[in-house]
Amino acid sequence: MFGILALQGGFGLHQKALERFDIQSQLIKKPEALAQVQALIIPGGESTALLKLMKLLNWKEAIIAFAQQGKLILATCAGLIILSRPTSVARDYLGLIDIEVKRNAYGRQINSFVGLGTSLLGISPLKIVCIRAPEVTFVGQDVEVLVSLAGRPMLLRQNNIVAATFHPELSPNHSFYRWLTQLIS
C-alpha cells in the first residue's frame, strides 16, 4: 500500500492516479502512519511551507528512517527539493538522493509548461508537466537519470528513492504509477 504525505500540495491527485490502477493508498498526516505502508509519495506543493509543516510534526526523522528501511519513496517537484542534498542556503533538505536543485528554475507559474520526455522506463514518450518546477543542477555518481527533457534530468532514481521534477499525477498517461508499483519490494 502507498502512503501519500497529506500535509500540503497535490496529494489528492496522486491518490486519484493510483485509484485508476486499483492501487491501494492512504493519505498520511502523522509520522506514525508510515508503519502501515510499503511506499510513500511526497507530493509537489510549496517546499518552504512543506518543510515548516514537516519540522513542526517531526517528519524529517520519520522519512529518513522509512528510507533507511529500504522502502520506496517517490518525491515529486517540491518533494524532490526536500529530498535533495542540503546546501549552505537550504540546510533542512533531507539528503536522501545525491542531487542538487535550483528551485523555480523555469520561472513563475505563468512559465509552466508541458513537454515530452525521453524515457528509459518503456513509457515513451512520457508527458512532463512542470509547474514552477525545480531543475536538477548536480547528479551524483550513484543516481540514475530515467527521464530527461531537452537534456535536463527530470526523473531520477537512487536505490529506493525516485524523484521527479515534474507532476506525473497531472499526466493523462498514468502508466508511470504501474511502473512505480513494480519497485515495491
PDB file of C-alpha atoms in Angstrom:
ATOM      1  CA  MET A   1       0.000   0.000   0.000  1.00  0.00           C
ATOM      2  CA  PHE A   2       1.117   3.532  -0.799  1.00  0.00           C
ATOM      3  CA  GLY A   3       1.034   6.306   1.742  1.00  0.00           C
ATOM      4  CA  ILE A   4       0.703   9.841   0.416  1.00  0.00           C
ATOM      5  CA  LEU A   5       2.027  12.663   2.586  1.00  0.00           C
ATOM      6  CA  ALA A   6      -1.048  14.861   3.039  1.00  0.00           C
ATOM      7  CA  LEU A   7       0.330  17.975   4.705  1.00  0.00           C
ATOM      8  CA  GLN A   8       0.285  20.356   1.745  1.00  0.00           C
ATOM      9  CA  GLY A   9       0.275  20.226  -2.036  1.00  0.00           C
ATOM     10  CA  GLY A  10      -1.199  17.906  -4.656  1.00  0.00           C
ATOM     11  CA  PHE A  11      -1.682  14.745  -2.604  1.00  0.00           C
ATOM     12  CA  GLY A  12      -5.277  14.139  -3.760  1.00  0.00           C
ATOM     13  CA  LEU A  13      -4.294  13.901  -7.421  1.00  0.00           C
ATOM     14  CA  HIS A  14      -1.694  11.219  -6.644  1.00  0.00           C
ATOM     15  CA  GLN A  15      -4.385   9.219  -4.871  1.00  0.00           C
ATOM     16  CA  LYS A  16      -6.711   9.505  -7.882  1.00  0.00           C
ATOM     17  CA  ALA A  17      -3.923   8.393 -10.230  1.00  0.00           C
ATOM     18  CA  LEU A  18      -3.282   5.310  -8.081  1.00  0.00           C
ATOM     19  CA  GLU A  19      -7.009   4.523  -7.961  1.00  0.00           C
ATOM     20  CA  ARG A  20      -7.044   4.244 -11.773  1.00  0.00           C
ATOM     21  CA  PHE A  21      -4.912   1.111 -11.387  1.00  0.00           C
ATOM     22  CA  ASP A  22      -6.782  -0.172  -8.329  1.00  0.00           C
ATOM     23  CA  ILE A  23      -3.695   0.525  -6.229  1.00  0.00           C
ATOM     24  CA  GLN A  24      -4.492   0.988  -2.559  1.00  0.00           C
ATOM     25  CA  SER A  25      -3.326   4.166  -0.905  1.00  0.00           C
ATOM     26  CA  GLN A  26      -3.986   6.224   2.172  1.00  0.00           C
ATOM     27  CA  LEU A  27      -3.433   9.859   2.975  1.00  0.00           C
ATOM     28  CA  ILE A  28      -0.924  10.234   5.794  1.00  0.00           C
ATOM     29  CA  LYS A  29      -0.836  13.198   8.147  1.00  0.00           C
ATOM     30  CA  LYS A  30       1.169  11.773  11.066  1.00  0.00           C
ATOM     31  CA  PRO A  31       4.578  10.051  11.014  1.00  0.00           C
ATOM     32  CA  GLU A  32       3.254   7.053  12.972  1.00  0.00           C
ATOM     33  CA  ALA A  33       1.107   6.077   9.968  1.00  0.00           C
ATOM     34  CA  LEU A  34       4.241   5.201   7.972  1.00  0.00           C
ATOM     35  CA  ALA A  35       4.257   1.829   9.733  1.00  0.00           C
ATOM     36  CA  GLN A  36       1.133   0.896   7.738  1.00  0.00           C
ATOM     37  CA  VAL A  37       2.546   1.455   4.226  1.00  0.00           C
ATOM     38  CA  GLN A  38       5.199  -0.047   1.944  1.00  0.00           C
ATOM     39  CA  ALA A  39       5.816   3.103  -0.107  1.00  0.00           C
ATOM     40  CA  LEU A  40       5.498   6.852   0.370  1.00  0.00           C
ATOM     41  CA  ILE A  41       4.690   9.634  -2.077  1.00  0.00           C
ATOM     42  CA  ILE A  42       5.828  13.151  -1.169  1.00  0.00           C
ATOM     43  CA  PRO A  43       3.821  15.394  -3.495  1.00  0.00           C
ATOM     44  CA  GLY A  44       4.556  18.700  -5.094  1.00  0.00           C
ATOM     45  CA  GLY A  45       3.417  21.889  -3.452  1.00  0.00           C
ATOM     46  CA  GLU A  46       5.448  24.663  -1.865  1.00  0.00           C
ATOM     47  CA  SER A  47       8.731  23.349  -0.478  1.00  0.00           C
ATOM     48  CA  THR A  48       9.210  26.054   2.180  1.00  0.00           C
ATOM     49  CA  ALA A  49       5.692  25.554   3.573  1.00  0.00           C
ATOM     50  CA  LEU A  50       6.082  21.787   3.449  1.00  0.00           C
ATOM     51  CA  LEU A  51       9.416  21.917   5.304  1.00  0.00           C
ATOM     52  CA  LYS A  52       7.876  24.081   8.037  1.00  0.00           C
ATOM     53  CA  LEU A  53       4.986  21.659   8.497  1.00  0.00           C
ATOM     54  CA  MET A  54       7.346  18.683   8.479  1.00  0.00           C
ATOM     55  CA  LYS A  55       9.520  20.261  11.158  1.00  0.00           C
ATOM     56  CA  LEU A  56       6.517  21.079  13.319  1.00  0.00           C
ATOM     57  CA  LEU A  57       5.274  17.468  13.148  1.00  0.00           C
ATOM     58  CA  ASN A  58       8.701  15.701  13.358  1.00  0.00           C
ATOM     59  CA  TRP A  59       8.523  14.263   9.844  1.00  0.00           C
ATOM     60  CA  LYS A  60      12.199  14.581   8.937  1.00  0.00           C
ATOM     61  CA  GLU A  61      13.418  11.746  11.160  1.00  0.00           C
ATOM     62  CA  ALA A  62      10.440   9.557  10.234  1.00  0.00           C
ATOM     63  CA  ILE A  63      11.065   9.894   6.483  1.00  0.00           C
ATOM     64  CA  ILE A  64      14.787   9.241   6.878  1.00  0.00           C
ATOM     65  CA  ALA A  65      14.053   6.102   8.945  1.00  0.00           C
ATOM     66  CA  PHE A  66      11.480   4.966   6.340  1.00  0.00           C
ATOM     67  CA  ALA A  67      14.090   5.339   3.585  1.00  0.00           C
ATOM     68  CA  GLN A  68      16.735   3.528   5.647  1.00  0.00           C
ATOM     69  CA  GLN A  69      14.376   0.545   5.845  1.00  0.00           C
ATOM     70  CA  GLY A  70      14.650   0.320   2.063  1.00  0.00           C
ATOM     71  CA  LYS A  71      11.039   1.323   1.461  1.00  0.00           C
ATOM     72  CA  LEU A  72      10.178   3.116  -1.757  1.00  0.00           C
ATOM     73  CA  ILE A  73       9.763   6.889  -1.755  1.00  0.00           C
ATOM     74  CA  LEU A  74       8.500   8.887  -4.735  1.00  0.00           C
ATOM     75  CA  ALA A  75       9.102  12.613  -4.409  1.00  0.00           C
ATOM     76  CA  THR A  76       7.627  14.984  -6.988  1.00  0.00           C
ATOM     77  CA  CYS A  77       8.520  18.648  -7.557  1.00  0.00           C
ATOM     78  CA  ALA A  78       8.645  20.147  -4.024  1.00  0.00           C
ATOM     79  CA  GLY A  79       9.158  16.620  -2.675  1.00  0.00           C
ATOM     80  CA  LEU A  80      12.256  16.273  -4.872  1.00  0.00           C
ATOM     81  CA  ILE A  81      13.593  19.551  -3.475  1.00  0.00           C
ATOM     82  CA  ILE A  82      13.118  18.331   0.095  1.00  0.00           C
ATOM     83  CA  LEU A  83      14.892  15.001  -0.520  1.00  0.00           C
ATOM     84  CA  SER A  84      17.893  16.591  -2.299  1.00  0.00           C
ATOM     85  CA  ARG A  85      21.282  17.348  -0.739  1.00  0.00           C
ATOM     86  CA  PRO A  86      21.426  20.119   1.848  1.00  0.00           C
ATOM     87  CA  THR A  87      23.245  23.256   0.726  1.00  0.00           C
ATOM     88  CA  SER A  88      24.563  26.318   2.515  1.00  0.00           C
ATOM     89  CA  VAL A  89      21.314  28.072   1.566  1.00  0.00           C
ATOM     90  CA  ALA A  90      18.945  25.163   2.316  1.00  0.00           C
ATOM     91  CA  ARG A  91      20.199  23.228   5.308  1.00  0.00           C
ATOM     92  CA  ASP A  92      16.864  21.498   6.049  1.00  0.00           C
ATOM     93  CA  TYR A  93      16.876  19.273   2.950  1.00  0.00           C
ATOM     94  CA  LEU A  94      16.968  15.578   3.854  1.00  0.00           C
ATOM     95  CA  GLY A  95      19.836  14.425   1.600  1.00  0.00           C
ATOM     96  CA  LEU A  96      18.189  11.128   0.641  1.00  0.00           C
ATOM     97  CA  ILE A  97      19.143  11.434  -3.038  1.00  0.00           C
ATOM     98  CA  ASP A  98      22.527  12.703  -4.208  1.00  0.00           C
ATOM     99  CA  ILE A  99      21.312  15.622  -6.305  1.00  0.00           C
ATOM    100  CA  GLU A 100      21.332  19.393  -6.022  1.00  0.00           C
ATOM    101  CA  VAL A 101      18.472  21.512  -7.285  1.00  0.00           C
ATOM    102  CA  LYS A 102      17.527  25.032  -8.208  1.00  0.00           C
ATOM    103  CA  ARG A 103      14.026  25.943  -7.043  1.00  0.00           C
ATOM    104  CA  ASN A 104      11.562  27.516  -9.517  1.00  0.00           C
ATOM    105  CA  ALA A 105      14.202  27.166 -12.224  1.00  0.00           C
ATOM    106  CA  TYR A 106      11.854  27.814 -15.128  1.00  0.00           C
ATOM    107  CA  GLY A 107      10.200  30.917 -13.722  1.00  0.00           C
ATOM    108  CA  ARG A 108       6.852  31.809 -12.230  1.00  0.00           C
ATOM    109  CA  GLN A 109       3.535  29.984 -12.500  1.00  0.00           C
ATOM    110  CA  ILE A 110       2.880  31.638 -15.877  1.00  0.00           C
ATOM    111  CA  ASN A 111       6.008  29.893 -17.237  1.00  0.00           C
ATOM    112  CA  SER A 112       4.665  26.405 -16.503  1.00  0.00           C
ATOM    113  CA  PHE A 113       4.939  24.003 -19.441  1.00  0.00           C
ATOM    114  CA  VAL A 114       4.287  20.519 -20.781  1.00  0.00           C
ATOM    115  CA  GLY A 115       6.880  18.550 -22.740  1.00  0.00           C
ATOM    116  CA  LEU A 116       7.551  15.003 -23.916  1.00  0.00           C
ATOM    117  CA  GLY A 117      10.449  13.388 -22.118  1.00  0.00           C
ATOM    118  CA  THR A 118      12.700  10.628 -23.390  1.00  0.00           C
ATOM    119  CA  SER A 119      12.319   7.685 -21.068  1.00  0.00           C
ATOM    120  CA  LEU A 120      14.269   4.596 -20.057  1.00  0.00           C
ATOM    121  CA  LEU A 121      11.121   3.178 -18.435  1.00  0.00           C
ATOM    122  CA  GLY A 122       9.434   1.766 -21.505  1.00  0.00           C
ATOM    123  CA  ILE A 123       6.845   4.551 -21.186  1.00  0.00           C
ATOM    124  CA  SER A 124       7.560   6.583 -24.248  1.00  0.00           C
ATOM    125  CA  PRO A 125       7.013   9.378 -24.720  1.00  0.00           C
ATOM    126  CA  LEU A 126       6.355  10.425 -21.141  1.00  0.00           C
ATOM    127  CA  LYS A 127       4.329  13.624 -20.747  1.00  0.00           C
ATOM    128  CA  ILE A 128       6.199  16.016 -18.441  1.00  0.00           C
ATOM    129  CA  VAL A 129       4.010  18.603 -16.666  1.00  0.00           C
ATOM    130  CA  CYS A 130       6.149  21.272 -14.976  1.00  0.00           C
ATOM    131  CA  ILE A 131       4.645  23.891 -12.666  1.00  0.00           C
ATOM    132  CA  ARG A 132       7.213  26.211 -11.079  1.00  0.00           C
ATOM    133  CA  ALA A 133       9.489  23.214 -11.428  1.00  0.00           C
ATOM    134  CA  PRO A 134      12.925  22.743  -9.925  1.00  0.00           C
ATOM    135  CA  GLU A 135      15.918  21.952 -12.102  1.00  0.00           C
ATOM    136  CA  VAL A 136      18.449  19.317 -11.125  1.00  0.00           C
ATOM    137  CA  THR A 137      21.841  21.057 -11.284  1.00  0.00           C
ATOM    138  CA  PHE A 138      24.027  18.205  -9.995  1.00  0.00           C
ATOM    139  CA  VAL A 139      23.599  14.437 -10.265  1.00  0.00           C
ATOM    140  CA  GLY A 140      25.724  12.193  -8.050  1.00  0.00           C
ATOM    141  CA  GLN A 141      27.556   9.156  -9.384  1.00  0.00           C
ATOM    142  CA  ASP A 142      25.081   6.639  -7.908  1.00  0.00           C
ATOM    143  CA  VAL A 143      21.987   8.392  -9.263  1.00  0.00           C
ATOM    144  CA  GLU A 144      20.364   7.067 -12.438  1.00  0.00           C
ATOM    145  CA  VAL A 145      18.624   9.517 -14.787  1.00  0.00           C
ATOM    146  CA  LEU A 146      15.477   7.704 -16.008  1.00  0.00           C
ATOM    147  CA  VAL A 147      13.765  10.501 -17.935  1.00  0.00           C
ATOM    148  CA  SER A 148      15.170  13.645 -19.490  1.00  0.00           C
ATOM    149  CA  LEU A 149      13.725  16.569 -21.385  1.00  0.00           C
ATOM    150  CA  ALA A 150      15.956  18.667 -23.653  1.00  0.00           C
ATOM    151  CA  GLY A 151      18.998  17.141 -21.951  1.00  0.00           C
ATOM    152  CA  ARG A 152      17.794  18.013 -18.441  1.00  0.00           C
ATOM    153  CA  PRO A 153      17.232  15.259 -15.848  1.00  0.00           C
ATOM    154  CA  MET A 154      13.523  15.057 -14.996  1.00  0.00           C
ATOM    155  CA  LEU A 155      13.150  11.669 -13.258  1.00  0.00           C
ATOM    156  CA  LEU A 156      15.943  10.173 -11.203  1.00  0.00           C
ATOM    157  CA  ARG A 157      16.468   7.127  -9.025  1.00  0.00           C
ATOM    158  CA  GLN A 158      18.959   6.249  -6.330  1.00  0.00           C
ATOM    159  CA  ASN A 159      18.227   2.883  -4.744  1.00  0.00           C
ATOM    160  CA  ASN A 160      14.732   3.144  -3.212  1.00  0.00           C
ATOM    161  CA  ILE A 161      14.331   6.891  -3.851  1.00  0.00           C
ATOM    162  CA  VAL A 162      12.596   8.050  -7.042  1.00  0.00           C
ATOM    163  CA  ALA A 163      12.443  11.803  -7.623  1.00  0.00           C
ATOM    164  CA  ALA A 164      10.634  13.750 -10.341  1.00  0.00           C
ATOM    165  CA  THR A 165      10.968  17.447 -11.135  1.00  0.00           C
ATOM    166  CA  PHE A 166       7.524  17.238 -12.757  1.00  0.00           C
ATOM    167  CA  HIS A 167       3.986  16.184 -11.792  1.00  0.00           C
ATOM    168  CA  PRO A 168       3.243  12.640 -13.047  1.00  0.00           C
ATOM    169  CA  GLU A 169      -0.177  12.853 -11.387  1.00  0.00           C
ATOM    170  CA  LEU A 170      -1.176  15.507 -13.959  1.00  0.00           C
ATOM    171  CA  SER A 171      -0.331  13.385 -16.983  1.00  0.00           C
ATOM    172  CA  PRO A 172      -3.155  11.534 -18.738  1.00  0.00           C
ATOM    173  CA  ASN A 173      -0.797   8.527 -19.072  1.00  0.00           C
ATOM    174  CA  HIS A 174      -0.721   7.012 -15.597  1.00  0.00           C
ATOM    175  CA  SER A 175       1.384   4.016 -16.640  1.00  0.00           C
ATOM    176  CA  PHE A 176       4.124   5.746 -14.638  1.00  0.00           C
ATOM    177  CA  TYR A 177       2.322   4.561 -11.492  1.00  0.00           C
ATOM    178  CA  ARG A 178       2.158   0.982 -12.818  1.00  0.00           C
ATOM    179  CA  TRP A 179       5.947   1.115 -13.261  1.00  0.00           C
ATOM    180  CA  LEU A 180       6.323   2.564  -9.770  1.00  0.00           C
ATOM    181  CA  THR A 181       4.371  -0.270  -8.132  1.00  0.00           C
ATOM    182  CA  GLN A 182       6.848  -2.756  -9.624  1.00  0.00           C
ATOM    183  CA  LEU A 183       9.568  -1.188  -7.461  1.00  0.00           C
ATOM    184  CA  ILE A 184       7.915  -2.088  -4.163  1.00  0.00           C
ATOM    185  CA  SER A 185       9.834  -4.921  -2.583  1.00  0.00           C
TER     186      SER A 185
END
